[in-house]
XYZ file of C-alpha atoms in Angstrom:
491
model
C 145.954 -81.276 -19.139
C 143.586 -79.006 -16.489
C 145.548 -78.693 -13.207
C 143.429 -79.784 -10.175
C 141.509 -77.201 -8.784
C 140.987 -77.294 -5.130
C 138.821 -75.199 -2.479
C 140.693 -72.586 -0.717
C 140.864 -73.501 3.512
C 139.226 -71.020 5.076
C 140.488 -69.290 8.218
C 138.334 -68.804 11.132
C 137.857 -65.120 12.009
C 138.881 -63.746 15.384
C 142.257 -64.778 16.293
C 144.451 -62.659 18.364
C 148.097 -61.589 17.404
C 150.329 -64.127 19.136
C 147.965 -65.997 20.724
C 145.835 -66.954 17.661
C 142.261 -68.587 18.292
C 143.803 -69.696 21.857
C 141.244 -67.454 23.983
C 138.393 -68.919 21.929
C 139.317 -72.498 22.215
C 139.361 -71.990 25.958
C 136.605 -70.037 26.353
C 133.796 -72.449 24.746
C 135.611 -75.306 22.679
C 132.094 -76.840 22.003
C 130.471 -73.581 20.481
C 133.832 -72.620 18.973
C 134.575 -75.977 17.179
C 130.868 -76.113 15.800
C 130.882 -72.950 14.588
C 133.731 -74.090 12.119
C 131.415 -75.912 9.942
C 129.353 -73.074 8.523
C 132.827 -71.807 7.141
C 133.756 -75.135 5.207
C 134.249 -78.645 5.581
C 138.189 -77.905 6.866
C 138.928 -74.857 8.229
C 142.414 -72.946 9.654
C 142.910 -72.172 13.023
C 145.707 -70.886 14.976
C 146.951 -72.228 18.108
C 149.987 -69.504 19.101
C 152.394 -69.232 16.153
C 151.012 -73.104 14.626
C 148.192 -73.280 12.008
C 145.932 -76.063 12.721
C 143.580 -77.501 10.184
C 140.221 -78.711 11.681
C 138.061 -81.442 9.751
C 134.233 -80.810 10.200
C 133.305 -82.997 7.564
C 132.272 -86.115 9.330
C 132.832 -88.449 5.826
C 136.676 -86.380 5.396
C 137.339 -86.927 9.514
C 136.284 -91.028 8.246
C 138.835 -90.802 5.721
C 141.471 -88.921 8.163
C 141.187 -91.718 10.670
C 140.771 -94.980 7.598
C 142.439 -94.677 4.505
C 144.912 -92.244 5.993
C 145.719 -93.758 9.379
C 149.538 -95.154 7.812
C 150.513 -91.211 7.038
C 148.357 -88.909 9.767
C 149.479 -90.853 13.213
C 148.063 -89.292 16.252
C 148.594 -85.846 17.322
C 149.983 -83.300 20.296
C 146.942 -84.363 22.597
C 148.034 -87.768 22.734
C 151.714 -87.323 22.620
C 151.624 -85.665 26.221
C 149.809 -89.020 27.325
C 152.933 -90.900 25.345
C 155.305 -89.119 27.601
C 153.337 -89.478 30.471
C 152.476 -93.342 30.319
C 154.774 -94.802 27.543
C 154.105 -96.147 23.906
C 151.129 -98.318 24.737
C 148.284 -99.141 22.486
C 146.282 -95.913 23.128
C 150.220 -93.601 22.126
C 151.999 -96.273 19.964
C 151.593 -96.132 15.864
C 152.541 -98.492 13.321
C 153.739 -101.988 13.330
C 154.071 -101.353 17.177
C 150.326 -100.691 17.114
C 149.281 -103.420 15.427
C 151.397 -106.152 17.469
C 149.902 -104.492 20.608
C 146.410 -104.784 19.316
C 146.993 -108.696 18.078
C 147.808 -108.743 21.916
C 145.040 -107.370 23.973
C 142.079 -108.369 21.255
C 141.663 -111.751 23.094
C 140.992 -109.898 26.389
C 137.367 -107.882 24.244
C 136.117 -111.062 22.635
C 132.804 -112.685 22.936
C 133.715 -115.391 25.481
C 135.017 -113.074 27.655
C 132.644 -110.448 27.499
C 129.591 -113.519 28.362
C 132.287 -113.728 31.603
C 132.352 -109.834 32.135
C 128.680 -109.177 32.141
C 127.907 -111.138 35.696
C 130.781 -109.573 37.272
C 129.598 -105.778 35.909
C 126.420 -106.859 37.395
C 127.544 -107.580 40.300
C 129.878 -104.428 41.045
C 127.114 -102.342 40.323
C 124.683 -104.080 42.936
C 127.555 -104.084 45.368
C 127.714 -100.146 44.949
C 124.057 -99.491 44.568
C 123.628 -101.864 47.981
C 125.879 -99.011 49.984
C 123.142 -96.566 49.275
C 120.755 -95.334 51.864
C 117.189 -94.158 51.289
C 116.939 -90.365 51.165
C 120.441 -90.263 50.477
C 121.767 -87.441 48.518
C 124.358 -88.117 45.444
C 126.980 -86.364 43.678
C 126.232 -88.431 40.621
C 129.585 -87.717 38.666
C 131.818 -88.563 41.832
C 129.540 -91.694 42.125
C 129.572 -92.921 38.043
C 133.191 -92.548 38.656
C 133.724 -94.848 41.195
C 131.207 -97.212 39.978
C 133.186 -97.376 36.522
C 136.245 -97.648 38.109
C 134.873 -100.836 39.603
C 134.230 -102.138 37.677
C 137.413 -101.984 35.324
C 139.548 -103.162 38.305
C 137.226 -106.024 38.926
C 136.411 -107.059 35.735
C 139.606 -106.749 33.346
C 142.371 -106.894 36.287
C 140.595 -109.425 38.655
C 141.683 -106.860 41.390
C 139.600 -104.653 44.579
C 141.031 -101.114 45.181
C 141.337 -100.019 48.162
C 138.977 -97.099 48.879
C 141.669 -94.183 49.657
C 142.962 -95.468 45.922
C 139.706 -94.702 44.172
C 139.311 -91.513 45.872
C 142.613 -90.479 44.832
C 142.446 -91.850 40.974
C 139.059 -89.692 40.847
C 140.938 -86.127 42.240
C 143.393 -87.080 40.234
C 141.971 -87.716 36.853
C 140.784 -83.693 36.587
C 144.495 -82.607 36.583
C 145.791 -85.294 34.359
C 143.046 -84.171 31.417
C 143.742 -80.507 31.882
C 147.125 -80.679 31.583
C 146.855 -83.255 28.630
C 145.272 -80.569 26.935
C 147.354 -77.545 28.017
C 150.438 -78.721 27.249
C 149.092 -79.897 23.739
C 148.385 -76.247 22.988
C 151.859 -75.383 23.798
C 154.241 -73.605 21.187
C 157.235 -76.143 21.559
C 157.264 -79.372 23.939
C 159.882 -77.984 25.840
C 157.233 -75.900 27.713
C 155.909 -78.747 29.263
C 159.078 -79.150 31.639
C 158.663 -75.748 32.906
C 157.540 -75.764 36.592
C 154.512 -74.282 35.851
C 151.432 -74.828 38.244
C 149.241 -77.190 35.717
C 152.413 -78.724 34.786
C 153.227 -79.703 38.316
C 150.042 -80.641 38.878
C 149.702 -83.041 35.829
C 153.166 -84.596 36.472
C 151.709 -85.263 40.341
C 148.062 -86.855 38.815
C 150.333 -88.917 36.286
C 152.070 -90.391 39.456
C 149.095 -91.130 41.068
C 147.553 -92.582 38.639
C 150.938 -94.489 38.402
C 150.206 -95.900 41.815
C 146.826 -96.867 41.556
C 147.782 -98.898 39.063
C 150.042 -100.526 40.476
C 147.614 -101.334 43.203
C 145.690 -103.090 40.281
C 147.933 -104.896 38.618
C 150.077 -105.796 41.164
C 154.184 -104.778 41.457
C 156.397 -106.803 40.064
C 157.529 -109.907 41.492
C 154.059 -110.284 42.979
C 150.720 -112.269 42.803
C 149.917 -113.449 39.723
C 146.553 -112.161 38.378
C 143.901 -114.458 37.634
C 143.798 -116.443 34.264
C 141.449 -114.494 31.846
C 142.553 -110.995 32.890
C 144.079 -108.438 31.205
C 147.377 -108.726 33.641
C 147.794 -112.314 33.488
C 147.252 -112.129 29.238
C 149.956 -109.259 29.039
C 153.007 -110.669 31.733
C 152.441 -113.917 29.490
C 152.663 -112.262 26.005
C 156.045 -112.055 23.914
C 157.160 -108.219 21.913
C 156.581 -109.691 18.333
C 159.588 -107.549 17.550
C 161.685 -108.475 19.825
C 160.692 -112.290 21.041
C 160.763 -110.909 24.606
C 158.138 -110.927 27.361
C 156.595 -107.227 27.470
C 158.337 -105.761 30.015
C 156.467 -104.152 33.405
C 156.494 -100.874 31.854
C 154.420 -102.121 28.950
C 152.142 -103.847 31.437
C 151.459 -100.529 32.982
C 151.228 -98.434 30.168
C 148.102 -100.742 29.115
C 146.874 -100.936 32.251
C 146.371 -97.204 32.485
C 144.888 -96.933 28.945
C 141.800 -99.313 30.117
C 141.726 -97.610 33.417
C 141.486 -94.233 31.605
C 139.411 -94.927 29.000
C 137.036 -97.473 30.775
C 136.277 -94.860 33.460
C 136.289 -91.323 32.563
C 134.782 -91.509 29.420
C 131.467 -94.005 30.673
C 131.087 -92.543 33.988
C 130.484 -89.113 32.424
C 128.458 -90.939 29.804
C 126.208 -92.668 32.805
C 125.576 -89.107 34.301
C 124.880 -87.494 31.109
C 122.237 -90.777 31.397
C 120.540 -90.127 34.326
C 120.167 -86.319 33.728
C 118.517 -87.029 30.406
C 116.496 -89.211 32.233
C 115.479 -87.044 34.909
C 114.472 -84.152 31.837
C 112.562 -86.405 30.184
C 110.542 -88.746 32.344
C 108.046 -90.467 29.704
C 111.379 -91.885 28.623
C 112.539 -92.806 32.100
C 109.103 -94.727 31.655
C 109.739 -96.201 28.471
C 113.400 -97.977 29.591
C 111.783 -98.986 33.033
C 108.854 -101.110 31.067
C 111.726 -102.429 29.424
C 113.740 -103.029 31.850
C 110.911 -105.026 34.077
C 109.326 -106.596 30.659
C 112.616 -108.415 29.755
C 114.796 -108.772 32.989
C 113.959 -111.464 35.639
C 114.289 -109.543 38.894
C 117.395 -112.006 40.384
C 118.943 -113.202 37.178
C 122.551 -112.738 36.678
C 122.509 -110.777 33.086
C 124.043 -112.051 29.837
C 125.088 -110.546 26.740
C 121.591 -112.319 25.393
C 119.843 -110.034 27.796
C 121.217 -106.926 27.324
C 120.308 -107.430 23.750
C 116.700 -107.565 24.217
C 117.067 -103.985 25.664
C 116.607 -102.365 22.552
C 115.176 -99.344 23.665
C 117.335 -98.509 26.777
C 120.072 -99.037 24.027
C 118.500 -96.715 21.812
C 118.623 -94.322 24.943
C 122.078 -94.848 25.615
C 122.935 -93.982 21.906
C 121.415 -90.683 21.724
C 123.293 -89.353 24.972
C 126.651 -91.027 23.393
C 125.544 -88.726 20.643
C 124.652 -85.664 22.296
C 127.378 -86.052 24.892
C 129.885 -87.789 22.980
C 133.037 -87.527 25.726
C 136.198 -86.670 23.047
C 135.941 -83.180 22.713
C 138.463 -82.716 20.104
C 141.923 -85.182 18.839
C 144.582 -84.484 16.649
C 146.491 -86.252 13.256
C 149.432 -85.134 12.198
C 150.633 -85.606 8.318
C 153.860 -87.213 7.860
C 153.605 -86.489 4.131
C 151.512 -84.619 1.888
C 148.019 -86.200 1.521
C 144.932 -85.856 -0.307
C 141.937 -85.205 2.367
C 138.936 -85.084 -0.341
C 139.467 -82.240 -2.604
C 142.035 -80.808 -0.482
C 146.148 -80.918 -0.681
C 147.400 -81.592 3.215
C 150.981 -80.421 3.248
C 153.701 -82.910 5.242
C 153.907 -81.694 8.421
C 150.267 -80.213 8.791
C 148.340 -80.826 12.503
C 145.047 -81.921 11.323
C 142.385 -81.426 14.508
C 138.647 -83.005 14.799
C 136.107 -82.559 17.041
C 133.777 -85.998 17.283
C 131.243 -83.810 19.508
C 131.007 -81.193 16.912
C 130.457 -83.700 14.488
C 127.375 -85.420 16.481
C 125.867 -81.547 17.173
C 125.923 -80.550 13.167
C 122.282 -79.854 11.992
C 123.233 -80.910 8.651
C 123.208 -84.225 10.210
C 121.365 -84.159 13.292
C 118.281 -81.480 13.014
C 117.600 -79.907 16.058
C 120.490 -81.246 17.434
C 121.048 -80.126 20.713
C 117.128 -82.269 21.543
C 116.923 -85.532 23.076
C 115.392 -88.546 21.424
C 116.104 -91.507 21.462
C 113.961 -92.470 17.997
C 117.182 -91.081 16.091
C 118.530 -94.173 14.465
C 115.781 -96.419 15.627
C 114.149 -98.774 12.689
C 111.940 -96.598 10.825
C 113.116 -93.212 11.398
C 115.108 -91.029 8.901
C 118.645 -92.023 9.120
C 120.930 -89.454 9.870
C 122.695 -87.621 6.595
C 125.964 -90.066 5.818
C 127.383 -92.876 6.282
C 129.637 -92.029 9.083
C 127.569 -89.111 10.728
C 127.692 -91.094 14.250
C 131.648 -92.484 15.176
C 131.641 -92.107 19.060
C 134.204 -94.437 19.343
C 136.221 -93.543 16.576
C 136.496 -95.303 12.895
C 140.019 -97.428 11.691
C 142.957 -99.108 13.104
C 142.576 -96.990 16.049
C 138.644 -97.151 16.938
C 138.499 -98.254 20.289
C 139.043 -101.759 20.900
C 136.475 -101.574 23.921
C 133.617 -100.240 22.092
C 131.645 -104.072 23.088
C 132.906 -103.540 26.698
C 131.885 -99.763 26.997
C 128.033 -100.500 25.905
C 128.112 -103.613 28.173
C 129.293 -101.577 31.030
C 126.760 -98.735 30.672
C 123.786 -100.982 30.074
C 124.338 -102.736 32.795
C 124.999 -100.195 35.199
C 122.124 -98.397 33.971
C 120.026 -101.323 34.506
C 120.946 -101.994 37.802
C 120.373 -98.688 38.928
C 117.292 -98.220 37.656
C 115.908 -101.314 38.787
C 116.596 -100.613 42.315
C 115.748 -96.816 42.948
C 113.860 -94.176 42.049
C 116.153 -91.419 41.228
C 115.276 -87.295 42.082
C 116.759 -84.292 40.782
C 118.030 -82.147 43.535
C 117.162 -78.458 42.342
C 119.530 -76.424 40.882
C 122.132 -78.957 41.066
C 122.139 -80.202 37.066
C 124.781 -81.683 34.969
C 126.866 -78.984 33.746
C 129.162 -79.441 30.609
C 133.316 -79.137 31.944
C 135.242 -79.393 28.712
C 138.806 -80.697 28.608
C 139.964 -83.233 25.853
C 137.230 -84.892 27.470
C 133.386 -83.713 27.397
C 132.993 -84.227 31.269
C 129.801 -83.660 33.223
C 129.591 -82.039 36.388
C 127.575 -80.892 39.009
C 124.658 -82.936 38.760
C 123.262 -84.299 42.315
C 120.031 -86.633 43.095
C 118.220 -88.218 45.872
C 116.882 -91.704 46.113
C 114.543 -94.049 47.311
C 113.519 -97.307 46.983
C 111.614 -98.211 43.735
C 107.839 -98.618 44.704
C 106.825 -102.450 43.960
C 110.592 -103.457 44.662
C 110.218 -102.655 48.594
C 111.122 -106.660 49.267
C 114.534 -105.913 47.406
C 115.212 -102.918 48.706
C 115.019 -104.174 52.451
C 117.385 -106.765 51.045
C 120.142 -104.513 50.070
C 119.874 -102.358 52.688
C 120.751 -105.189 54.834
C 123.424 -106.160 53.009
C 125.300 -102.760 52.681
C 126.965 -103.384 56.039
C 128.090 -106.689 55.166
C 129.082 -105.205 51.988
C 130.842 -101.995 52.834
C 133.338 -103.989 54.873
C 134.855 -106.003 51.981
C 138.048 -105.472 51.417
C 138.781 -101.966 49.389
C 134.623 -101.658 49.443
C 134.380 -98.604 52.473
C 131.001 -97.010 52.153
C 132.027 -93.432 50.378
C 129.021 -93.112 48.363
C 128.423 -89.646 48.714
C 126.666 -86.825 51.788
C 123.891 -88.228 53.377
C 121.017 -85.458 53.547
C 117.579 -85.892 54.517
C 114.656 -86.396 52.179
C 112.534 -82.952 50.990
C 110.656 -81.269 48.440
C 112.148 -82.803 44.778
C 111.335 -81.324 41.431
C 108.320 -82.697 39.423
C 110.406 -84.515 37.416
C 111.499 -88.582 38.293
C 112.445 -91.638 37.389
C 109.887 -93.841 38.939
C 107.341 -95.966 38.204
């Protein structure tokens, strides 16, 4: 009988004695990761004194995250979240996993995302209403809070106060960096060491912690609102055990949705409006649509957002070209086949889903925007599983429905109302972390010529508006109108 022949792995060149491929990870994880794939379809890294295999197939990093889900849980990076947080449905593994699932599914269905799409709407006009004409925005800061929003509102039934959503945004920064620190660390035991990014991590984890709370309320107080994600969890039983999920579990989902419902679409909806502003006969293109198949004071529906089939097309390509999860990590509990390739027991397996959406095998020209990639007609994309933003298996996110909603509709309710400028010099800027944030990009506004009757309206509101409960008018530096680039998103 012929043994099985397998490939060799392949190391990547240029690691440093003790420190490994460290120093290059750091120094551009994008360009560093995608470089991988000319080498082979898994390649060997070092991280310190570990070897790390990373998967640049996209059809192997399928089967990592499908058929081999049971035997390569999650990794380092999202171990220092388990510590941080507790075994909730974005940490926990196995039958735990599952039961938490069964348990928060109901909260993502269709009925309730019909019920989330007015109140997304609505958070996003209340924002948009605080902003002035000629106003100047940091469009990252601004995305954040607007996401933030509408979690709190929409899955927790709940305002923050402003001082809270200030503080979740500085916070979130340290909490990613040292997510991904200490997940490059030799032994775990590092992470209790009073370094500085520990200490700050451990003080963003208890801020975070409090804003939370804020949320979802401490115990022994108000109940939340039937329908949201609060009320569903306080009144649902631990299969295992029979008992109601205890306070701890309440909070450990509660900062999963807040984490993953914010950071990851608000850097998505400035990654939006910079494509936008770089390509303006597309900024043309989603407007028609917008004004062809929205009625200008109609609450939106699920139905509606549907008919948007080019903005979604749009909002595909920047989930592609910015997808936010830089890189994740398996770990095999056992020795597994990965294609033609023996994984021993033991082996951290690592994956890069923004590599994966940058490989010109897949993607040609793949660093371009356009948003005919995918649409009906064009050439598909090599694969079956060349585009997995939001994962693949047990563990693909169980917000995907919620995430498109909430960028659609934020989109659309931006664009309806103003006409967005660059600011120049100030672009998006790429800040990787475990996350693919964006940065730096800043834009002034005005009111959206044809819509002047609207505008007037929501300037007269803001007042009204900004003194709502936990709705304070932070929006961003208020800078007179001047010279703008040639580039905008007007009609």
């Amino acid at each position: 009988m012929t043994a099985r022949r397998e490939p060799a792995v392949p190391e990547a060149p240029g690691g440093i004695p003790g420190l490994g491929h460290v120093p290059a990870l750091l120094r551009d994880p994008l360009g560093f990761l995608g470089s991988l794939s000319r080498l082979g379809e898994v390649v060997r890294i070092r991280l310190g004194p570990r070897a790390v295999w990373v998967v640049t197939d996209a059809a192997l990093v399928h089967t990592l995250l499908v058929a081999l889900a049971r035997d390569c849980p999650r990794g380092a990076v999202q171990s220092t979240l388990k510590t941080a947080f507790g075994d909730g449905l974005l940490m926990s593994e196995g039958q735990a996993h599952r039961d938490r699932r069964r348990t928060i599914q109901p909260v993502f269905g269709p009925d309730r995302m019909a019920a989330y799409v007015p109140v997304m709407q609505r958070v996003a006009e209340e924002r948009v209403a605080r902003w002035q004409a000629g106003q100047t925005l940091d469009v990252a800061k601004e995305m954040n809070h607007l996401a933030l929003e509408i979690v709190t509102r929409t899955l927790f039934g709940a305002r923050l106060e402003e001082e809270a959503t200030l503080a979740f945004h500085r916070a979130l920064p340290d909490m990613v960096k040292g997510q991904i620190v200490q997940s490059l660390y030799p032994h775990p035991a590092f992470a209790r060491v009073p370094l500085p990014v520990n200490r700050r991590f451990d003080a963003a984890v208890r801020v975070l912690n409090r804003v939370v709370d804020q949320a979802v309320g401490s115990t022994g107080g108000p109940a939340a609102a039937d329908g949201t994600l609060t009320a569903l969890l306080r009144g649902a039983v631990d299969p295992a055990s029979g008992l109601p999920l205890t306070e701890a579990d309440v909070r450990s989902e509660a900062i999963t949705m807040f984490g993953a419902g914010t950071e990851t679409v608000s850097s998505t909806l400035t990654w939006l409006i910079q494509e936008l502003l770089d390509h303006p006969e597309v900024a043309d293109r989603v407007l028609a649509e917008l004004d062809e198949q929205l009625e200008p004071d109609a609450d939106l529906t699920p139905e509606a957002l549907d008919r948007l089939g080019y903005t979604r097309s749009v909002a595909r390509e920047v989930l592609r070209l910015h997808t936010p999860n830089a890189f994740l990590m398996r770990t095999a509990t056992r020795q597994v086949e990965l294609g033609p390739y023996t994984v021993p027991a033991g082996t951290e397996l690592l994956y890069s889903l923004t590599a994966l959406h940058r490989d010109p095998d897949r993607y040609p020209d793949p660093l371009r925007f356009d948003p005919e990639r995918g649409r009906p007609g064009s050439a598909p994309p090599a694969g079956r599983h060349a585009f997995l933003p939001f994962g693949a298996g047990k563990h693909k996110c169980i917000g995907e429905a919620f995430a498109w909603a909430e960028l659609t509709v934020a989109a659309a309710t931006i664009l309806r109302r103003w006409r967005l400028s660059p600011v120049p010099g100030a672009r998006a800027r790429e800040v990787v972390w475990t996350a693919v944030q964006a940065q730096g990009l800043q834009i002034r506004i005005a009111p959206r010529a044809g819509d002047r009757r609207r505008a007037d309206e929501v300037q007269a509101a803001a007042p009204a508006l900004a003194a709502l409960p936990g709705q304070a008018a932070q929006a961003g530096s208020v800078a007179p109108a001047g010279p703008v680039g040639a580039a905008e998103v007007s009609r």
